PDB file of C-alpha atoms in Angstrom:
ATOM      1  CA  MET A   1     -40.630   9.770  19.773  1.00 42.00           C
ATOM      2  CA  SER A   2     -42.810  12.869  19.814  1.00 53.00           C
ATOM      3  CA  LEU A   3     -43.661  12.139  23.452  1.00 58.00           C
ATOM      4  CA  GLY A   4     -40.034  12.399  24.481  1.00 61.00           C
ATOM      5  CA  VAL A   5     -39.669   8.652  25.100  1.00 64.00           C
ATOM      6  CA  TRP A   6     -36.197   7.582  24.043  1.00 75.00           C
ATOM      7  CA  ASN A   7     -36.033   4.111  25.542  1.00 77.00           C
ATOM      8  CA  THR A   8     -37.198   1.041  23.691  1.00 81.00           C
ATOM      9  CA  LEU A   9     -40.206  -0.854  24.988  1.00 83.00           C
ATOM     10  CA  GLU A  10     -37.881  -3.698  25.993  1.00 85.00           C
ATOM     11  CA  GLU A  11     -35.725  -1.301  28.067  1.00 84.00           C
ATOM     12  CA  ILE A  12     -38.768   0.146  29.796  1.00 86.00           C
ATOM     13  CA  ARG A  13     -40.113  -3.348  30.523  1.00 88.00           C
ATOM     14  CA  GLU A  14     -36.755  -4.447  31.934  1.00 87.00           C
ATOM     15  CA  ALA A  15     -36.446  -1.346  34.136  1.00 87.00           C
ATOM     16  CA  LEU A  16     -39.970  -1.827  35.465  1.00 89.00           C
ATOM     17  CA  LEU A  17     -39.330  -5.505  36.220  1.00 87.00           C
ATOM     18  CA  ILE A  18     -36.088  -4.713  38.053  1.00 87.00           C
ATOM     19  CA  SER A  19     -37.674  -1.932  40.128  1.00 89.00           C
ATOM     20  CA  GLN A  20     -40.601  -4.172  41.101  1.00 89.00           C
ATOM     21  CA  LYS A  21     -38.251  -6.979  42.140  1.00 88.00           C
ATOM     22  CA  GLN A  22     -36.087  -4.589  44.157  1.00 87.00           C
ATOM     23  CA  ARG A  23     -39.182  -3.320  45.957  1.00 89.00           C
ATOM     24  CA  LEU A  24     -40.404  -6.855  46.690  1.00 88.00           C
ATOM     25  CA  GLU A  25     -36.989  -7.970  47.977  1.00 85.00           C
ATOM     26  CA  LYS A  26     -37.214  -5.443  50.836  1.00 86.00           C
ATOM     27  CA  THR A  27     -39.888  -7.360  52.782  1.00 87.00           C
ATOM     28  CA  LYS A  28     -40.439 -10.938  53.933  1.00 86.00           C
ATOM     29  CA  ALA A  29     -43.763 -11.079  52.112  1.00 87.00           C
ATOM     30  CA  GLY A  30     -42.175  -9.745  48.937  1.00 86.00           C
ATOM     31  CA  LYS A  31     -39.374 -12.317  49.100  1.00 84.00           C
ATOM     32  CA  ALA A  32     -41.973 -15.051  49.578  1.00 84.00           C
ATOM     33  CA  ILE A  33     -43.873 -13.840  46.519  1.00 87.00           C
ATOM     34  CA  LEU A  34     -40.706 -13.816  44.413  1.00 86.00           C
ATOM     35  CA  GLN A  35     -39.826 -17.318  45.572  1.00 84.00           C
ATOM     36  CA  LYS A  36     -43.374 -18.553  44.909  1.00 86.00           C
ATOM     37  CA  VAL A  37     -43.382 -17.294  41.312  1.00 87.00           C
ATOM     38  CA  GLY A  38     -39.916 -18.737  40.734  1.00 83.00           C
ATOM     39  CA  SER A  39     -38.194 -15.428  40.160  1.00 79.00           C
ATOM     40  CA  PRO A  40     -34.392 -15.477  40.330  1.00 67.00           C
ATOM     41  CA  ALA A  41     -32.960 -14.152  43.575  1.00 61.00           C
ATOM     42  CA  ASP A  42     -30.561 -11.846  41.770  1.00 58.00           C
ATOM     43  CA  VAL A  43     -32.428  -8.928  40.194  1.00 51.00           C
ATOM     44  CA  HIS A  44     -29.675  -8.360  37.659  1.00 53.00           C
ATOM     45  CA  SER A  45     -29.728 -11.963  36.438  1.00 54.00           C
ATOM     46  CA  THR A  46     -32.363 -10.958  33.871  1.00 52.00           C
ATOM     47  CA  ILE A  47     -29.881  -8.686  32.094  1.00 57.00           C
ATOM     48  CA  ASP A  48     -27.828 -10.162  29.264  1.00 62.00           C
ATOM     49  CA  LYS A  49     -24.120  -9.831  30.004  1.00 70.00           C
ATOM     50  CA  VAL A  50     -21.172 -10.724  27.839  1.00 77.00           C
ATOM     51  CA  ASP A  51     -17.569 -10.955  28.999  1.00 85.00           C
ATOM     52  CA  LEU A  52     -15.130  -9.042  26.835  1.00 85.00           C
ATOM     53  CA  SER A  53     -11.680 -10.379  26.211  1.00 90.00           C
ATOM     54  CA  ARG A  54      -8.740  -8.583  27.813  1.00 91.00           C
ATOM     55  CA  GLU A  55      -7.570  -7.489  24.349  1.00 91.00           C
ATOM     56  CA  VAL A  56     -10.904  -5.837  23.612  1.00 86.00           C
ATOM     57  CA  ARG A  57     -11.084  -4.187  27.056  1.00 85.00           C
ATOM     58  CA  THR A  58      -7.621  -2.654  26.705  1.00 87.00           C
ATOM     59  CA  ARG A  59      -8.519  -1.189  23.308  1.00 86.00           C
ATOM     60  CA  LEU A  60     -11.746   0.441  24.477  1.00 83.00           C
ATOM     61  CA  LYS A  61     -11.802   3.985  25.739  1.00 80.00           C
ATOM     62  CA  VAL A  62     -15.091   4.735  27.454  1.00 77.00           C
ATOM     63  CA  LEU A  63     -15.792   8.363  28.192  1.00 75.00           C
ATOM     64  CA  PRO A  64     -18.595   9.513  30.477  1.00 73.00           C
ATOM     65  CA  PRO A  65     -21.631  10.870  28.673  1.00 67.00           C
ATOM     66  CA  PRO A  66     -21.772  14.646  28.360  1.00 68.00           C
ATOM     67  CA  ARG A  67     -23.982  16.545  30.768  1.00 70.00           C
ATOM     68  CA  ASN A  68     -27.349  17.810  29.589  1.00 66.00           C
ATOM     69  CA  MET A  69     -27.796  15.149  26.925  1.00 64.00           C
ATOM     70  CA  ASP A  70     -31.460  15.863  26.260  1.00 66.00           C
ATOM     71  CA  PRO A  71     -31.721  15.297  22.491  1.00 65.00           C
ATOM     72  CA  CYS A  72     -34.466  17.907  22.198  1.00 71.00           C
ATOM     73  CA  LEU A  73     -32.393  20.729  23.656  1.00 74.00           C
ATOM     74  CA  HIS A  74     -29.537  22.678  22.090  1.00 74.00           C
ATOM     75  CA  ASN A  75     -29.787  20.960  18.698  1.00 77.00           C
ATOM     76  CA  GLU A  76     -27.581  23.529  16.946  1.00 83.00           C
ATOM     77  CA  THR A  77     -24.887  23.153  19.594  1.00 80.00           C
ATOM     78  CA  ARG A  78     -24.906  19.362  19.256  1.00 76.00           C
ATOM     79  CA  ILE A  79     -24.652  19.560  15.457  1.00 82.00           C
ATOM     80  CA  ALA A  80     -21.714  21.968  15.753  1.00 85.00           C
ATOM     81  CA  ARG A  81     -20.069  19.625  18.280  1.00 82.00           C
ATOM     82  CA  VAL A  82     -20.409  16.662  15.908  1.00 80.00           C
ATOM     83  CA  ALA A  83     -18.882  18.685  13.077  1.00 85.00           C
ATOM     84  CA  PHE A  84     -15.989  19.716  15.339  1.00 85.00           C
ATOM     85  CA  LEU A  85     -15.364  16.132  16.501  1.00 79.00           C
ATOM     86  CA  ARG A  86     -15.444  14.823  12.926  1.00 80.00           C
ATOM     87  CA  LYS A  87     -12.922  17.452  11.877  1.00 82.00           C
ATOM     88  CA  GLN A  88     -10.675  16.574  14.838  1.00 77.00           C
ATOM     89  CA  LEU A  89     -10.873  12.864  14.031  1.00 74.00           C
ATOM     90  CA  GLU A  90     -10.130  13.446  10.345  1.00 76.00           C
ATOM     91  CA  ASN A  91      -6.983  15.335  11.349  1.00 71.00           C
ATOM     92  CA  LYS A  92      -5.884  12.446  13.581  1.00 67.00           C
ATOM     93  CA  LYS A  93      -5.866   9.529  11.186  1.00 63.00           C
ATOM     94  CA  THR A  94      -3.193   7.767  13.196  1.00 59.00           C
ATOM     95  CA  SER A  95      -5.360   4.761  13.944  1.00 59.00           C
ATOM     96  CA  SER A  96      -6.801   2.215  11.559  1.00 61.00           C
ATOM     97  CA  THR A  97      -9.685   1.502  13.945  1.00 60.00           C
ATOM     98  CA  PRO A  98     -12.790   3.659  13.642  1.00 62.00           C
ATOM     99  CA  THR A  99     -14.183   5.711  16.478  1.00 59.00           C
ATOM    100  CA  LEU A 100     -17.700   4.698  17.391  1.00 61.00           C
ATOM    101  CA  LEU A 101     -20.274   6.323  19.621  1.00 58.00           C
ATOM    102  CA  SER A 102     -22.945   4.172  21.181  1.00 53.00           C
ATOM    103  CA  THR A 103     -25.753   4.221  23.690  1.00 52.00           C
ATOM    104  CA  ALA A 104     -25.730   1.761  26.528  1.00 54.00           C
ATOM    105  CA  GLY A 105     -29.199   0.406  25.855  1.00 52.00           C
ATOM    106  CA  LYS A 106     -30.243  -2.330  23.484  1.00 50.00           C
ATOM    107  CA  MET A 107     -31.819  -1.109  20.279  1.00 49.00           C
ATOM    108  CA  PRO A 108     -34.489  -2.964  18.322  1.00 50.00           C
ATOM    109  CA  PRO A 109     -33.346  -4.735  15.135  1.00 49.00           C
TER     110      PRO A 109
END
């Protein structure tokens, strides 16, 4: 993490594979190569997807990520923001379900 790399190796590998396939799909020769190696036609077919039930989807509230989310910058501000949000959530104990924050990427076990 000291190099500023925040993605897992699996995420980097997946992004590289997708970008290479997208580049190859732009030409006849590239499409022929993809077909020859047996690569799926849909670039996004390599990504694991799970359908959520309607009940789960209606209960989720997904907010856009804040701007300037570099974890190395403005550390004091981010810590103060977390403290503020925790205080706000403690004052609003109207729900029995916890509030969770998550990244979109897969994390290693």
